[in-house]
Amino acid sequence: MVRRKRRDRAKSTAEVPVDTRQATISPLRDIAKLPKGAVRKINIGQSFAEYDMSLNDRNVYVYTPALSFAEDPDSGKVFFVGRRGTGKTAIRRFCAQDEDRFQTIVPEIFSPSSVFQNLEQFANVRQRPFKSLVSAFRRALQIELLNLWKSGHSTYYGTPPAIDEELKQYGDLDFDERCLCFIRRISEALTAGDDDRWLKENKAVKGVAEGMKTLGSSALKTHTLLIDSIDDYWEGSDEGLVYLTAFMHACLETTAQIPWARTILFLRENIFERVRAKDPESSRLETAVIGMDWTESQLLELIERRLNNSLTAKIALGGPTWGAFFESPEIAWNNVMEFCQRRPRDVLIYISHAVEAAQNNGHERIQLKDIEQARRRFSDNRFKDLGDEYAENYPQIALVLSRFYGLGNAFTYGGIESFIRKILNDLDVIRHCSSWLYDNAATEKFIRLLYGIGFVGFRAAEGPMKFRALGPQETSPPPILDTTDIVIHKCYWDALDLQDRLVRDLPESKEFGKIGKIEDLPGGLDVSDYADALDLTLTVLREIPLGPDGATDFEEVVGDVIKLCFFRALENIEERVKDYEGRVVRDWIASNRARDGFWAMVRDRYDAVQVIWECKNYADLSADDFHQLNYYMTDIGGRFIVLAYRGDLKPFHLQHIRRIANNGRGFILPLGEKDLMIFLRQAMNGKIKEDHIQDRFDSVLRKIT
C-alpha cells in the first residue's frame, strides 16, 4: 500500500514540465536548529552510483516517474534513456535489491569482431537477416529469464520438454557466450542458404517462448532482467550498432510476448539517438521508452534525504531540511540550480564540494561563499565529464570544446562561423577529430551538435534561454535564426575562463588559448604524443606472441596501460619491485592516491595503498599462479592484486579467488587481453573512466559470493 501511494505521487510529478522554473524553496519563518557539528558529519555519498554505498539504503531514493515505471511490472516501459548522471544505474541498483525478481546483465557482445560480414544485408529490419539476429538475441534472453525463474524453484516438475532441453544445452553458458553461439548458428544457416536449418533455429525460439507462457499460468510473479552499462563495451562501430538495434527489438519482443517476463535496458541518450537515426522501425521502440527527466522539487528531495541521513531527529522534506543546513536558502538553491543541468549527479557533485568547503572552513552552516568556493572545482569536473560522455560519438571532442577557452560566453551565428573556420585550420583538432568534424562543419550542424550534447543553449531576441532536455532528444529542436545567440551553459564558464561578452567574430590572427585541465595527461605528454603512445601500445599488444618469448613485452605493455589509462589515480609506478630480502618480485606496483571512484573504494575496502599488477603472458592460468599472488598480499601494502593475462575467466579461477577472499586475504581481479584493449581504446577516444574495471570487479565478486 505504501509503495502504491508513492508510485501515484511520482506519476503525478511527471505532469510537471521539466523546463518550467519552480519556487522550490519558499521563504521559511521557522528554520530548524541543527545539532552542533551536524555539518561536519554530513555524508552526501558518491555522485557516481556505481560506487555509492548509500544507495543500499532505500530511504535515500526519490520516486521519480522512471523509478516508478521500473518497479511497476505492468508499466510497459523497456528502455530507460537519459544522459549520463541522470539516475539509470541508481534505478538498477534499487531494483536489483529484490534478487528473487530482478537480475542484472552487463553484456559485452556490443563490441563484435563481426560474425556477419556483409552489413548491407541488415539495412532492412523487416528482412530475414536482421530478424535472424533478433531471434538469436531473443533466445539468449529467454534462457537468462529461465535461469532466473529456476533459481526460485529448486524443485520443479512438468516443465515443457523444449525448456528442459534448452536449459540442459545452454543454461550453463554466460550471456555473451550464449549470444555468440546462437548468432553463429543462425548466420551459418543463412550463409549456406539452408532454409530448413534456418527455420529450425527460429522455431526453437518460438517453441521455448510458448513453453514459457505455460509457466505463468499459475499467477507467476514477473521476472525482470536489468541490462546496463552498454556503453562500456559498445565502441560505436557499424557492427555494434546493428547488434544493439537487433538487441533492442529482442528486448521489446520478449517483454511483449511472455506474460511473466520483462527486460529493462538502461541506455545512454547519445547511443539511443544513433539507433533511432539508423532504424526505420524505431517508432516501435519509442512506445516503450521512458526518459530520465528530473524536476527541481525532486532534485531538492534527493539532497534533503542525504542531508537527513546523518541526523537522529529527521527534519521535514520540501525545503525545511535545506533551510536548516544552508544560510540564505533561497539564494543558495538558485545559485546551485543556475549552474547545474538538472541532473542528480550535477547537484550531488556541486553540493558535496560545497559541504567540503564548509567543513574545511569550520562553518556550522553551509554559507554562500562555500558554494562560490566550490564552483570552479565543479566546473572543471563537468567539463571533463562532458568530453568523456560523448567520446563514443565524437572522439576527442573535448579538444574542440577546449578551443573556447578564454573567449566569450555567448556567440552570434557569425561568431560560431568564424570559430569553425579557425578550428578547421588547427592541426591538432584536424588530426584527432576529423572523423566527425568535417561532417558537422556546416554552421547550423555544428551549433546543433553543441546543443545536442548540452554545451550550449539558444537565446532568441525575445524569449527565455532554451537548453535541451535530459531524456531522449526532442524531435523538433528550436530553430536557429540569424538573430539567435548561442550561449555556453554556465557550468562550463569557470573551467574555460570565459569572458562575459558576446562574440561576433574571431580574427584570423587571434590564437586559441590553452586550458590547463585538458592538458592533464601523464608524463607531460601533449595530446598528440599521448594519442601516439596509446596507438603504439595497442598495436604492440596485438602482436605479442604468447609464452616466454613475449613475456617481457607483455609486462611493458601492462605498465604502459597503467601509466596511460589510470594516471589520475595510480602514481609512482615501479617495475620489477623486490622486497627488502630480494625474494619476492612483483611485476608492477603503483601508489593508490585516488580521492574517489573505483580505486578509492579498493583502497578503503582492501587497505590497498599500493596496488600490485602481476603479468602472465599466457591464456591458461594454473593454481600456482594464484598461490603466488596470495603471498604478495600484506596488511601494510594492501590486499588487492590485478592479474593481467591473455585468456578468459574460467570457473576454477573463481574457486581460487573465492578461497583467497574467504580466508580474509584479499581480492584478485583478473583482466584479460580484451580488457586491456578496452582501456586503451577508451583513452584514445578521450574517454577516461572507471566503469569497465568496476564492472569487471562486480562480475567477479558476484560470482564468488
XYZ file of C-alpha atoms in Angstrom, residues 82-670:
589
model
C 18.902 9.556 -20.429
C 22.215 11.340 -20.305
C 24.987 10.263 -18.021
C 24.317 11.091 -14.389
C 20.506 11.074 -14.613
C 19.975 8.037 -12.372
C 19.919 4.954 -14.608
C 22.408 2.952 -12.542
C 20.733 4.062 -9.305
C 17.407 2.635 -10.541
C 19.153 -0.585 -11.496
C 20.620 -0.876 -8.004
C 17.247 -0.136 -6.408
C 15.545 -2.903 -8.372
C 18.428 -5.383 -8.027
C 17.975 -5.447 -4.248
C 14.990 -7.716 -4.922
C 17.085 -10.683 -6.056
C 14.105 -13.003 -6.486
C 12.542 -10.880 -9.233
C 15.450 -8.981 -10.783
C 18.783 -9.986 -12.288
C 21.474 -7.738 -13.756
C 23.289 -8.356 -17.037
C 26.242 -6.347 -18.357
C 26.659 -7.608 -21.958
C 29.976 -7.483 -23.795
C 28.514 -8.531 -27.140
C 28.310 -4.970 -28.497
C 31.969 -4.754 -29.483
C 31.788 -7.609 -32.036
C 34.589 -8.802 -34.273
C 31.650 -9.290 -36.663
C 30.154 -12.717 -37.161
C 28.160 -11.196 -40.025
C 30.487 -9.896 -42.717
C 28.053 -8.097 -45.039
C 26.370 -5.291 -43.124
C 24.340 -4.197 -46.129
C 22.034 -7.169 -45.672
C 20.875 -5.665 -42.363
C 19.723 -2.377 -43.874
C 16.118 -3.583 -43.947
C 14.945 -4.558 -40.481
C 11.962 -6.373 -41.994
C 14.080 -8.877 -43.906
C 15.365 -12.293 -42.885
C 18.994 -11.413 -41.923
C 18.040 -8.768 -39.369
C 15.184 -10.850 -37.992
C 17.637 -13.737 -37.584
C 19.815 -11.574 -35.400
C 16.789 -10.514 -33.328
C 15.848 -14.173 -32.972
C 19.327 -15.090 -31.677
C 19.178 -12.374 -29.017
C 15.644 -13.363 -28.019
C 16.752 -16.924 -27.442
C 19.626 -15.810 -25.215
C 17.304 -13.532 -23.203
C 14.736 -16.303 -22.777
C 17.323 -18.673 -21.282
C 18.526 -15.947 -18.908
C 14.948 -15.459 -17.737
C 14.501 -19.214 -17.314
C 17.658 -19.357 -15.189
C 16.230 -16.581 -13.012
C 12.932 -18.472 -12.732
C 14.749 -21.726 -11.928
C 16.748 -20.082 -9.113
C 13.467 -19.610 -7.240
C 12.260 -23.150 -7.939
C 14.828 -25.609 -6.591
C 12.499 -28.455 -7.427
C 10.270 -28.276 -10.459
C 8.475 -30.898 -12.486
C 6.322 -30.957 -15.566
C 8.118 -28.213 -17.490
C 7.733 -28.419 -21.275
C 10.400 -30.598 -22.966
C 11.576 -27.650 -25.082
C 12.506 -25.753 -21.919
C 14.253 -28.726 -20.304
C 16.326 -29.283 -23.442
C 17.175 -25.576 -23.774
C 18.416 -25.299 -20.198
C 20.350 -28.537 -20.448
C 22.242 -27.433 -23.553
C 22.756 -23.724 -22.985
C 21.814 -22.876 -19.399
C 25.388 -23.015 -18.079
C 26.831 -20.630 -20.688
C 27.166 -16.988 -19.739
C 25.023 -14.489 -21.602
C 27.642 -13.366 -24.148
C 28.744 -16.920 -24.945
C 25.125 -17.863 -25.481
C 24.539 -14.893 -27.811
C 27.593 -15.727 -29.914
C 26.576 -19.364 -30.117
C 23.094 -18.569 -31.438
C 24.310 -15.821 -33.770
C 26.886 -18.171 -35.266
C 24.388 -20.997 -35.745
C 21.750 -18.900 -37.428
C 24.241 -16.951 -39.565
C 25.799 -20.177 -40.844
C 22.355 -21.343 -41.957
C 21.784 -18.015 -43.716
C 25.159 -18.008 -45.439
C 24.727 -21.609 -46.628
C 21.204 -20.928 -47.854
C 19.996 -23.795 -45.673
C 16.337 -22.858 -45.237
C 15.492 -25.984 -43.241
C 18.173 -25.278 -40.682
C 17.262 -21.584 -40.543
C 13.596 -22.418 -39.892
C 14.590 -24.933 -37.216
C 16.651 -22.317 -35.353
C 13.826 -19.773 -35.454
C 11.198 -22.284 -34.420
C 13.326 -23.242 -31.423
C 12.991 -19.676 -30.156
C 9.224 -19.671 -30.626
C 8.848 -23.128 -29.085
C 10.624 -22.100 -25.903
C 8.577 -18.883 -25.741
C 5.353 -20.888 -25.948
C 6.568 -23.169 -23.178
C 7.459 -20.165 -21.027
C 3.912 -18.860 -21.350
C 2.581 -22.029 -19.697
C 4.841 -21.458 -16.680
C 2.950 -18.243 -15.964
C -0.472 -19.855 -15.913
C -0.463 -20.010 -12.095
C -0.038 -16.273 -11.379
C 3.748 -16.368 -11.586
C 5.338 -13.120 -10.415
C 7.112 -11.017 -13.032
C 10.816 -11.758 -13.507
C 12.921 -8.887 -14.869
C 16.351 -8.675 -16.499
C 18.177 -5.387 -15.849
C 20.600 -4.696 -18.713
C 23.083 -1.902 -18.015
C 26.489 -0.442 -18.900
C 26.062 -0.979 -22.644
C 28.477 1.875 -23.360
C 31.344 0.104 -21.582
C 31.687 -2.376 -24.432
C 29.909 -0.666 -27.312
C 32.547 1.041 -29.444
C 30.208 2.836 -31.819
C 31.134 0.692 -34.839
C 28.607 -0.144 -37.555
C 28.655 -3.784 -36.424
C 27.965 -2.752 -32.840
C 25.096 -0.520 -33.970
C 23.492 -3.397 -35.882
C 23.840 -5.698 -32.865
C 22.404 -3.112 -30.468
C 19.430 -2.315 -32.723
C 18.581 -6.010 -33.027
C 19.047 -6.471 -29.294
C 16.588 -3.665 -28.542
C 13.965 -5.285 -30.782
C 14.613 -8.596 -28.990
C 14.093 -6.946 -25.580
C 10.797 -5.446 -26.685
C 9.509 -8.682 -28.233
C 10.484 -10.762 -25.204
C 8.663 -8.391 -22.852
C 5.577 -8.233 -25.048
C 5.200 -11.963 -25.713
C 5.941 -13.648 -22.359
C 3.460 -12.518 -19.653
C 5.694 -13.106 -16.636
C 8.953 -11.933 -18.246
C 10.300 -8.439 -18.659
C 13.507 -6.771 -19.792
C 14.708 -3.290 -18.845
C 17.520 -1.778 -20.904
C 19.289 1.277 -19.472
C 20.717 3.259 -22.348
C 22.619 6.491 -22.709
C 20.757 9.071 -24.768
C 23.592 9.612 -27.266
C 23.638 5.885 -28.072
C 19.850 5.720 -28.369
C 19.945 8.618 -30.834
C 22.211 6.611 -33.130
C 19.817 3.672 -33.080
C 16.864 5.952 -33.742
C 18.633 7.571 -36.701
C 19.515 4.198 -38.245
C 16.386 2.130 -37.558
C 13.329 2.819 -39.762
C 11.253 0.836 -37.248
C 12.393 2.911 -34.260
C 8.824 4.172 -33.712
C 8.026 0.690 -32.367
C 10.791 1.067 -29.805
C 9.810 4.579 -28.777
C 6.466 3.440 -27.376
C 8.441 1.616 -24.669
C 10.844 4.491 -23.852
C 10.851 6.466 -20.605
C 13.116 9.494 -20.188
C 15.179 10.293 -17.105
C 13.980 13.865 -16.534
C 14.006 15.412 -13.043
C 12.086 18.370 -11.663
C 13.637 20.833 -9.233
C 11.474 19.550 -6.402
C 12.764 16.009 -6.981
C 16.372 17.215 -7.018
C 15.769 19.066 -3.756
C 14.293 15.924 -2.202
C 17.364 13.955 -3.357
C 19.697 16.283 -1.465
C 17.481 16.614 1.598
C 17.210 12.849 2.041
C 21.002 12.574 2.099
C 21.428 15.544 4.438
C 18.901 13.966 6.805
C 20.749 10.650 6.837
C 23.306 11.920 9.353
C 20.641 13.242 11.763
C 18.972 11.271 14.539
C 15.896 13.519 14.540
C 14.902 13.964 10.905
C 13.804 17.333 9.503
C 10.851 17.666 7.145
C 11.431 17.444 3.394
C 10.333 20.030 0.834
C 12.554 22.914 1.963
C 12.973 22.781 5.772
C 15.972 20.414 5.633
C 17.729 22.577 3.040
C 16.942 25.693 5.071
C 18.436 24.146 8.197
C 21.770 23.348 6.549
C 22.182 26.378 4.245
C 22.332 30.069 5.022
C 20.159 32.206 2.713
C 18.465 29.008 1.495
C 16.564 30.534 -1.440
C 19.638 32.245 -2.858
C 21.772 29.158 -2.208
C 19.368 26.871 -4.082
C 19.024 29.258 -7.024
C 22.811 29.507 -7.271
C 23.121 25.727 -7.405
C 20.362 25.246 -9.978
C 21.713 28.029 -12.180
C 24.990 26.143 -12.591
C 23.589 22.598 -12.840
C 21.847 20.882 -15.740
C 19.068 19.299 -13.705
C 20.910 16.049 -13.369
C 21.139 14.397 -9.941
C 24.863 13.811 -10.450
C 25.454 17.525 -11.131
C 23.632 18.555 -7.974
C 25.325 15.887 -5.847
C 28.788 16.884 -7.049
C 28.191 20.592 -6.532
C 26.693 20.137 -3.055
C 29.423 17.705 -1.973
C 32.082 20.277 -2.964
C 30.200 22.989 -1.053
C 29.898 20.750 2.020
C 33.620 20.009 1.873
C 34.357 23.741 1.656
C 32.144 24.424 4.686
C 33.834 21.645 6.656
C 37.298 22.962 5.782
C 36.238 26.493 6.743
C 34.764 25.323 10.069
C 31.261 26.624 9.333
C 28.268 25.392 11.343
C 26.006 26.018 8.331
C 26.891 25.975 4.652
C 27.345 29.565 3.523
C 27.038 31.249 0.133
C 30.797 31.694 -0.010
C 31.185 27.905 0.405
C 29.005 27.429 -2.689
C 31.008 30.075 -4.529
C 34.256 28.389 -3.494
C 33.014 25.049 -4.862
C 32.029 26.470 -8.255
C 35.401 26.274 -10.036
C 36.024 22.711 -8.908
C 32.521 21.753 -10.012
C 33.004 23.410 -13.400
C 36.282 21.581 -14.028
C 34.580 18.291 -13.166
C 31.629 18.913 -15.504
C 33.883 19.894 -18.411
C 35.908 16.702 -18.116
C 32.778 14.605 -17.832
C 31.185 16.141 -20.938
C 34.092 15.161 -23.189
C 34.095 11.684 -21.699
C 30.326 11.242 -22.110
C 30.323 11.875 -25.855
C 33.670 10.280 -26.734
C 31.955 7.339 -28.484
C 30.037 9.650 -30.811
C 32.712 12.307 -31.265
C 36.221 11.052 -30.391
C 38.348 13.695 -28.649
C 35.513 16.237 -28.674
C 36.997 17.738 -25.501
C 39.813 19.059 -27.692
C 37.343 21.079 -29.803
C 35.500 22.336 -26.714
C 38.784 23.414 -25.139
C 39.281 25.873 -28.025
C 36.554 28.051 -26.490
C 38.954 28.771 -23.618
C 39.225 32.463 -22.766
C 36.638 33.535 -25.342
C 33.169 34.931 -24.674
C 30.315 33.038 -23.038
C 27.927 33.817 -25.921
C 28.274 33.796 -29.721
C 26.284 35.134 -32.614
C 25.683 32.928 -35.644
C 28.583 34.722 -37.367
C 30.777 34.258 -34.292
C 30.308 30.478 -34.491
C 31.100 30.605 -38.238
C 34.430 32.265 -37.531
C 35.143 29.767 -34.717
C 34.596 26.862 -37.135
C 36.958 28.413 -39.701
C 39.673 28.634 -37.064
C 39.369 25.059 -35.777
C 39.456 23.739 -39.355
C 42.942 25.241 -39.537
C 44.009 23.760 -36.188
C 46.317 20.824 -36.953
C 45.778 19.090 -33.590
C 41.999 19.316 -33.935
C 42.029 18.017 -37.511
C 44.307 15.117 -36.630
C 42.197 13.868 -33.721
C 38.652 14.960 -34.653
C 38.460 14.771 -38.458
C 36.406 11.535 -38.312
C 33.358 13.567 -37.250
C 34.262 17.257 -37.531
C 34.067 17.601 -41.317
C 30.614 16.023 -41.333
C 29.462 18.652 -38.838
C 31.401 21.662 -40.123
C 28.341 23.426 -41.555
C 27.448 26.178 -39.094
C 23.932 25.021 -38.270
C 25.002 21.370 -37.878
C 27.881 22.395 -35.610
C 25.574 24.505 -33.427
C 23.063 21.661 -33.187
C 25.847 19.289 -32.200
C 26.870 21.606 -29.340
C 23.202 21.984 -28.345
C 22.651 18.221 -28.505
C 25.462 17.485 -26.034
C 24.239 20.182 -23.639
C 27.218 22.509 -24.120
C 25.192 25.461 -25.440
C 21.651 26.783 -25.369
C 19.721 29.139 -27.634
C 18.685 32.680 -26.750
C 16.257 34.279 -29.179
C 15.773 38.023 -29.432
C 12.656 37.615 -27.322
C 12.037 34.715 -25.006
C 13.830 32.626 -22.367
C 17.070 30.676 -22.683
C 16.497 27.180 -24.077
C 18.706 24.192 -23.215
C 17.926 20.648 -24.255
C 16.127 18.194 -22.005
C 17.863 15.280 -20.280
C 15.900 12.374 -21.751
C 15.649 11.357 -25.411
C 16.235 14.427 -27.540
C 13.239 16.419 -28.687
C 12.205 15.692 -32.250
C 11.824 19.419 -33.002
C 14.700 21.453 -31.507
C 14.209 25.227 -31.545
C 15.022 26.940 -34.857
C 18.360 28.689 -35.341
C 17.938 32.172 -36.794
C 20.444 34.867 -37.658
C 19.220 36.683 -34.550
C 19.709 33.661 -32.283
C 22.555 33.909 -29.771
C 24.367 30.689 -28.829
C 25.171 30.739 -25.102
C 27.533 28.309 -23.366
C 25.982 26.709 -20.274
C 27.113 28.332 -17.035
C 28.509 25.121 -15.612
C 31.420 25.381 -18.090
C 32.213 29.084 -17.692
C 34.777 28.731 -14.902
C 36.571 25.723 -16.397
C 37.007 27.631 -19.677
C 37.639 31.059 -18.058
C 35.020 32.586 -20.341
C 34.528 36.330 -20.556
C 31.088 37.819 -20.081
C 30.691 39.098 -23.634
C 29.048 38.294 -26.957
C 31.495 37.121 -29.659
C 30.548 38.350 -33.131
C 33.793 37.491 -34.926
C 37.189 35.892 -34.235
C 40.089 37.499 -36.110
C 42.298 35.064 -38.015
C 45.307 36.443 -36.152
C 43.870 35.544 -32.720
C 45.360 32.351 -31.297
C 43.364 29.901 -29.244
C 44.050 29.918 -25.526
C 45.286 26.917 -23.598
C 43.138 25.246 -20.974
C 45.066 23.646 -18.178
C 42.672 20.820 -17.410
C 42.579 19.368 -20.894
C 46.346 19.038 -20.775
C 46.085 16.813 -17.692
C 47.982 13.953 -19.304
C 50.644 11.564 -17.969
C 54.341 12.265 -18.105
C 53.998 15.760 -19.533
C 52.719 14.401 -22.869
C 50.754 16.678 -25.159
C 47.583 15.463 -26.854
C 49.348 14.204 -29.996
C 52.114 12.373 -28.120
C 49.519 10.825 -25.822
C 47.474 9.566 -28.782
C 50.638 8.156 -30.410
C 51.579 6.340 -27.197
C 48.117 4.768 -26.910
C 48.103 3.698 -30.547
C 51.571 2.164 -30.281
C 50.671 0.283 -27.086
C 47.531 -1.158 -28.677
C 49.465 -2.219 -31.783
C 52.212 -3.903 -29.749
C 49.661 -5.733 -27.577
C 48.013 -7.255 -30.660
C 51.359 -8.540 -31.977
C 52.920 -10.015 -28.809
C 53.303 -13.804 -29.084
C 52.098 -15.895 -26.165
C 54.628 -17.623 -23.944
C 58.105 -16.847 -22.627
C 59.296 -15.098 -25.809
C 56.757 -12.312 -25.393
C 56.688 -12.144 -21.588
C 58.888 -9.058 -21.256
C 56.984 -7.195 -23.965
C 53.667 -8.043 -22.294
C 54.934 -6.729 -18.949
C 55.941 -3.464 -20.632
C 52.548 -3.143 -22.294
C 50.740 -3.662 -18.983
C 52.947 -0.983 -17.446
C 52.027 1.383 -20.269
C 48.317 0.655 -19.724
C 48.687 1.584 -16.042
C 50.533 4.799 -16.887
C 48.335 5.873 -19.803
C 44.872 4.819 -18.604
C 44.958 5.072 -14.789
C 47.319 8.004 -14.269
C 44.741 10.075 -12.366
C 44.520 7.506 -9.559
C 47.713 5.394 -9.672
C 51.056 7.165 -9.320
C 54.722 6.436 -8.571
C 54.609 3.313 -10.753
C 57.612 0.992 -10.392
C 58.650 -2.104 -12.348
C 60.088 -5.407 -11.055
C 59.867 -4.377 -7.394
C 61.626 -6.663 -4.885
C 61.039 -6.868 -1.156
C 63.938 -5.962 1.150
C 65.096 -9.595 1.267
C 65.104 -9.803 -2.524
C 62.963 -12.949 -2.565
C 59.610 -11.610 -3.788
C 59.425 -9.816 -7.139
C 56.244 -8.008 -8.172
C 55.899 -7.025 -11.857
C 54.379 -3.599 -11.212
C 53.455 -1.628 -8.097
C 51.551 1.670 -8.137
C 50.673 4.030 -5.297
C 46.901 4.357 -4.932
C 46.182 8.063 -4.424
C 42.591 8.159 -5.660
C 40.230 10.550 -3.911
C 37.072 8.916 -5.198
C 35.768 6.305 -7.620
C 36.785 2.681 -8.059
C 40.368 2.942 -6.808
C 39.306 4.830 -3.673
C 36.827 2.033 -2.957
C 39.612 -0.539 -3.420
C 41.879 1.325 -1.022
C 39.176 1.619 1.641
C 37.940 -1.982 1.359
C 41.290 -3.781 0.960
C 43.718 -1.275 2.542
C 45.308 -1.092 -0.905
C 47.558 1.935 -0.566
C 49.750 0.056 -3.057
C 48.266 -1.850 -6.000
C 50.184 -4.826 -7.406
C 49.826 -5.733 -11.101
C 51.048 -9.219 -11.992
C 51.547 -10.147 -15.668
C 51.113 -13.618 -17.205
C 51.719 -13.819 -20.947
C 49.610 -16.935 -21.406
C 45.946 -17.852 -21.546
C 45.755 -20.810 -19.160
C 46.239 -19.822 -15.537
C 47.152 -22.503 -13.010
C 46.701 -22.976 -9.274
C 50.357 -21.970 -8.794
C 49.631 -18.537 -10.244
C 47.048 -17.875 -7.548
C 49.226 -19.336 -4.775
C 51.971 -16.933 -5.841
C 49.667 -13.909 -5.648
C 48.389 -14.964 -2.230
C 51.901 -14.402 -0.825
C 52.021 -10.863 -2.255
C 49.158 -9.645 -0.056
C 50.129 -7.839 3.128
C 48.392 -5.745 5.782
C 50.927 -2.986 5.157
C 50.685 -2.555 1.386
C 47.200 -3.897 0.863
C 45.302 -6.948 -0.263
C 44.237 -6.138 -3.816
C 46.047 -7.531 -6.865
C 45.335 -7.113 -10.559
C 46.216 -10.192 -12.622
C 46.770 -9.334 -16.306
C 46.820 -12.340 -18.621
C 45.926 -13.336 -22.199
C 42.899 -15.620 -21.763
C 39.325 -15.768 -20.484
C 37.973 -16.243 -16.982
C 37.285 -19.885 -16.112
C 35.228 -21.401 -13.254
C 38.288 -22.850 -11.489
C 39.867 -19.354 -11.455
C 36.867 -18.224 -9.428
C 37.375 -21.086 -6.983
C 40.870 -19.822 -6.165
C 39.719 -16.195 -5.946
C 36.909 -17.228 -3.586
C 39.276 -19.252 -1.391
C 41.667 -16.312 -1.033
C 38.813 -13.888 -0.315
C 37.145 -16.190 2.238
C 40.442 -16.648 4.069
C 40.465 -12.897 4.663
C 43.483 -12.355 2.499
C 42.047 -10.041 -0.130
C 40.909 -9.903 -3.729
C 42.445 -10.870 -7.076
C 40.976 -9.152 -10.139
C 41.743 -10.966 -13.422
